[in-house]
Amino acid sequence: MSVRDTGAVDSTFPRARKPQLGYRVDQVEEFLAVARRAFEGQPLPDDPELSAESIRLTAFAVQKGGYSTAHVDAALERLEDAFAAKEKRIAERLHGDESWLVEARTTAQVVSNRLARPEGQRFDRMSPLVLGYHVRDVDKFADRLARYFRDGWPISVDDVRSVSFRAQRGGYREAQVDLVLDAVVDVMLAVR
């Protein structure tokens, strides 16, 4: 935040509208400061190491009057893209273009193999008493991803990042589905 000449405080992001909760302002501001230093190659000794993946996994507590979650999430996606591009440039300099693409191809093959499994069996299932991701919802999106990998059908990183699934008792294990979606994002960012 910064203070104008008039003494009013400017926010980095818009605030959540009442009665909605937003992300804790202090956590977001601290994270952005750490990310800025990391991206510029000037981290402080106590700063955590940041990568595109760690940015994707970042979470903030919520508070009344906090930053708008939609605005912060969009900024995090742009930040993830910037870190992924930087990581790609560094890897290409150190190991050449081919090394980066080989890793992306390997990940894409692992994901494609998972998506090629029969419907209803692509991921581990939760017990019938526990909620997981809705099997048909996930399978439908998995079919779209399979066409992307197999046939080059258009799908964007934002489509993958923003997908949501209904809950279902005995559904797919959420953590496993989320890991595959993260791998898809990694591949998509690598081949940009």
Tab-separated table of C-alpha atoms in Angstrom:
chain	number	residue	atom	x	y	z
A	1	MET	CA	0.000	0.000	0.000
A	2	SER	CA	1.085	3.566	-0.472
A	3	VAL	CA	-0.009	6.853	0.994
A	4	ARG	CA	-1.082	9.688	-1.256
A	5	ASP	CA	-0.229	13.320	-0.536
A	6	THR	CA	-3.726	13.696	0.863
A	7	GLY	CA	-3.059	10.976	3.438
A	8	ALA	CA	-5.486	8.502	1.845
A	9	VAL	CA	-4.288	4.915	1.496
A	10	ASP	CA	-4.127	3.277	-1.943
A	11	SER	CA	-4.555	-0.512	-2.105
A	12	THR	CA	-2.687	-2.789	-4.446
A	13	PHE	CA	-5.992	-4.532	-5.241
A	14	PRO	CA	-9.650	-3.665	-4.829
A	15	ARG	CA	-11.217	-4.791	-1.564
A	16	ALA	CA	-13.851	-7.515	-1.355
A	17	ARG	CA	-17.388	-6.178	-1.218
A	18	LYS	CA	-19.376	-6.730	1.933
A	19	PRO	CA	-20.375	-9.341	3.064
A	20	GLN	CA	-17.744	-11.322	1.078
A	21	LEU	CA	-14.385	-12.228	2.504
A	22	GLY	CA	-11.145	-11.280	0.786
A	23	TYR	CA	-7.537	-12.333	1.106
A	24	ARG	CA	-5.612	-11.000	4.089
A	25	VAL	CA	-3.967	-7.791	2.952
A	26	ASP	CA	-0.767	-8.236	4.968
A	27	GLN	CA	-0.179	-11.754	3.602
A	28	VAL	CA	-0.738	-10.690	-0.001
A	29	GLU	CA	1.509	-7.641	0.335
A	30	GLU	CA	4.285	-9.699	1.959
A	31	PHE	CA	4.030	-12.371	-0.730
A	32	LEU	CA	4.194	-9.782	-3.509
A	33	ALA	CA	7.276	-8.187	-1.939
A	34	VAL	CA	8.995	-11.586	-1.754
A	35	ALA	CA	7.973	-12.387	-5.346
A	36	ARG	CA	9.257	-9.048	-6.610
A	37	ARG	CA	12.653	-9.581	-4.937
A	38	ALA	CA	12.849	-13.171	-6.228
A	39	PHE	CA	11.977	-12.200	-9.789
A	40	GLU	CA	14.559	-9.422	-9.757
A	41	GLY	CA	17.174	-11.835	-8.409
A	42	GLN	CA	17.546	-9.991	-5.093
A	43	PRO	CA	15.907	-12.231	-2.464
A	44	LEU	CA	16.565	-11.612	1.204
A	45	PRO	CA	18.235	-14.431	3.171
A	46	ASP	CA	14.950	-15.389	4.900
A	47	ASP	CA	12.812	-15.268	1.755
A	48	PRO	CA	11.345	-18.602	0.645
A	49	GLU	CA	12.432	-19.819	-2.768
A	50	LEU	CA	9.747	-19.113	-5.355
A	51	SER	CA	8.950	-20.899	-8.596
A	52	ALA	CA	6.007	-21.008	-10.961
A	53	GLU	CA	4.810	-24.124	-9.173
A	54	SER	CA	5.080	-22.644	-5.680
A	55	ILE	CA	3.174	-19.566	-6.850
A	56	ARG	CA	0.397	-21.833	-8.180
A	57	LEU	CA	0.177	-23.498	-4.768
A	58	THR	CA	0.117	-20.237	-2.786
A	59	ALA	CA	-2.846	-19.708	-0.490
A	60	PHE	CA	-3.851	-16.819	1.747
A	61	ALA	CA	-6.082	-16.597	4.792
A	62	VAL	CA	-9.276	-14.572	4.388
A	63	GLN	CA	-10.634	-11.576	6.257
A	64	LYS	CA	-13.480	-9.093	6.073
A	65	GLY	CA	-12.421	-6.164	3.936
A	66	GLY	CA	-9.538	-8.130	2.440
A	67	TYR	CA	-8.320	-7.971	-1.124
A	68	SER	CA	-10.679	-9.184	-3.835
A	69	THR	CA	-9.901	-12.859	-4.397
A	70	ALA	CA	-10.604	-12.626	-8.138
A	71	HIS	CA	-8.130	-9.758	-8.589
A	72	VAL	CA	-5.407	-11.413	-6.503
A	73	ASP	CA	-5.907	-14.785	-8.224
A	74	ALA	CA	-5.585	-13.141	-11.640
A	75	ALA	CA	-2.376	-11.418	-10.511
A	76	LEU	CA	-1.015	-14.733	-9.219
A	77	GLU	CA	-1.704	-16.337	-12.586
A	78	ARG	CA	0.223	-13.575	-14.365
A	79	LEU	CA	3.030	-13.925	-11.830
A	80	GLU	CA	3.122	-17.682	-12.376
A	81	ASP	CA	3.358	-17.108	-16.137
A	82	ALA	CA	6.247	-14.658	-15.657
A	83	PHE	CA	8.153	-17.057	-13.386
A	84	ALA	CA	7.540	-19.966	-15.783
A	85	ALA	CA	8.905	-17.943	-18.700
A	86	LYS	CA	11.942	-16.936	-16.648
A	87	GLU	CA	12.533	-20.538	-15.547
A	88	LYS	CA	12.273	-21.662	-19.160
A	89	ARG	CA	14.836	-19.077	-20.318
A	90	ILE	CA	17.252	-20.113	-17.563
A	91	ALA	CA	16.867	-23.817	-18.351
A	92	GLU	CA	17.366	-23.175	-22.059
A	93	ARG	CA	20.551	-21.213	-21.348
A	94	LEU	CA	21.913	-23.876	-19.017
A	95	HIS	CA	20.783	-27.028	-20.826
A	96	GLY	CA	19.604	-25.948	-24.273
A	97	ASP	CA	16.136	-25.768	-25.794
A	98	GLU	CA	15.851	-29.517	-26.211
A	99	SER	CA	16.299	-30.322	-22.511
A	100	TRP	CA	13.324	-28.144	-21.537
A	101	LEU	CA	11.140	-29.695	-24.231
A	102	VAL	CA	12.162	-33.261	-23.312
A	103	GLU	CA	10.978	-32.678	-19.742
A	104	ALA	CA	7.711	-31.181	-21.010
A	105	ARG	CA	7.191	-34.128	-23.382
A	106	THR	CA	7.824	-36.606	-20.591
A	107	THR	CA	5.296	-34.896	-18.336
A	108	ALA	CA	2.812	-34.686	-21.214
A	109	GLN	CA	3.176	-38.438	-21.826
A	110	VAL	CA	2.545	-39.253	-18.165
A	111	VAL	CA	-0.565	-37.053	-18.191
A	112	SER	CA	-1.757	-38.526	-21.502
A	113	ASN	CA	-1.401	-42.042	-20.112
A	114	ARG	CA	-3.530	-41.084	-17.102
A	115	LEU	CA	-6.184	-39.488	-19.317
A	116	ALA	CA	-6.314	-42.560	-21.571
A	117	ARG	CA	-7.662	-44.700	-18.736
A	118	PRO	CA	-11.327	-45.733	-18.968
A	119	GLU	CA	-13.967	-43.317	-17.756
A	120	GLY	CA	-14.662	-43.716	-14.056
A	121	GLN	CA	-11.177	-45.186	-13.515
A	122	ARG	CA	-8.848	-42.313	-14.307
A	123	PHE	CA	-8.186	-41.433	-10.668
A	124	ASP	CA	-8.448	-43.050	-7.255
A	125	ARG	CA	-11.917	-42.873	-5.728
A	126	MET	CA	-12.906	-41.704	-2.271
A	127	SER	CA	-14.895	-43.990	0.004
A	128	PRO	CA	-18.671	-43.840	-0.540
A	129	LEU	CA	-18.995	-41.769	2.642
A	130	VAL	CA	-16.480	-39.077	1.635
A	131	LEU	CA	-16.862	-36.281	-0.906
A	132	GLY	CA	-14.562	-36.089	-3.885
A	133	TYR	CA	-14.711	-34.522	-7.332
A	134	HIS	CA	-17.734	-35.485	-9.423
A	135	VAL	CA	-16.566	-38.358	-11.634
A	136	ARG	CA	-18.501	-37.369	-14.770
A	137	ASP	CA	-17.390	-33.727	-14.490
A	138	VAL	CA	-13.740	-34.729	-14.224
A	139	ASP	CA	-14.001	-37.316	-16.995
A	140	LYS	CA	-15.638	-34.786	-19.311
A	141	PHE	CA	-12.812	-32.296	-18.712
A	142	ALA	CA	-10.244	-35.107	-18.977
A	143	ASP	CA	-11.613	-35.884	-22.448
A	144	ARG	CA	-10.998	-32.253	-23.455
A	145	LEU	CA	-7.440	-32.472	-22.126
A	146	ALA	CA	-6.857	-35.761	-23.932
A	147	ARG	CA	-7.915	-34.135	-27.219
A	148	TYR	CA	-5.544	-31.243	-26.481
A	149	PHE	CA	-2.589	-33.599	-26.024
A	150	ARG	CA	-3.542	-36.045	-28.763
A	151	ASP	CA	-4.972	-33.777	-31.478
A	152	GLY	CA	-3.934	-30.253	-30.504
A	153	TRP	CA	-7.523	-29.188	-29.760
A	154	PRO	CA	-7.589	-25.667	-28.376
A	155	ILE	CA	-7.718	-25.257	-24.630
A	156	SER	CA	-6.103	-22.457	-22.668
A	157	VAL	CA	-4.097	-22.376	-19.474
A	158	ASP	CA	-6.910	-20.280	-17.997
A	159	ASP	CA	-9.406	-23.053	-18.845
A	160	VAL	CA	-7.304	-25.501	-16.832
A	161	ARG	CA	-6.666	-23.097	-13.969
A	162	SER	CA	-10.310	-22.117	-13.592
A	163	VAL	CA	-12.012	-25.492	-13.996
A	164	SER	CA	-14.218	-26.519	-11.107
A	165	PHE	CA	-16.022	-29.739	-10.389
A	166	ARG	CA	-19.092	-30.539	-8.389
A	167	ALA	CA	-18.716	-32.680	-5.276
A	168	GLN	CA	-19.849	-36.296	-5.134
A	169	ARG	CA	-19.703	-38.991	-2.472
A	170	GLY	CA	-17.236	-41.611	-3.630
A	171	GLY	CA	-15.914	-39.228	-6.271
A	172	TYR	CA	-12.387	-38.902	-7.539
A	173	ARG	CA	-9.657	-38.074	-5.013
A	174	GLU	CA	-9.275	-34.282	-5.262
A	175	ALA	CA	-5.530	-34.130	-4.544
A	176	GLN	CA	-4.759	-36.563	-7.353
A	177	VAL	CA	-6.892	-34.693	-9.893
A	178	ASP	CA	-5.335	-31.382	-8.813
A	179	LEU	CA	-1.802	-32.770	-9.284
A	180	VAL	CA	-2.621	-33.801	-12.841
A	181	LEU	CA	-4.138	-30.380	-13.571
A	182	ASP	CA	-0.967	-28.752	-12.192
A	183	ALA	CA	1.123	-30.959	-14.494
A	184	VAL	CA	-1.028	-29.905	-17.456
A	185	VAL	CA	-0.420	-26.244	-16.596
A	186	ASP	CA	3.329	-26.942	-16.357
A	187	VAL	CA	3.343	-28.500	-19.831
A	188	MET	CA	1.262	-25.698	-21.331
A	189	LEU	CA	3.570	-23.048	-19.885
A	190	ALA	CA	6.657	-24.946	-21.058
A	191	VAL	CA	5.567	-25.078	-24.682
A	192	ARG	CA	4.374	-21.480	-24.972
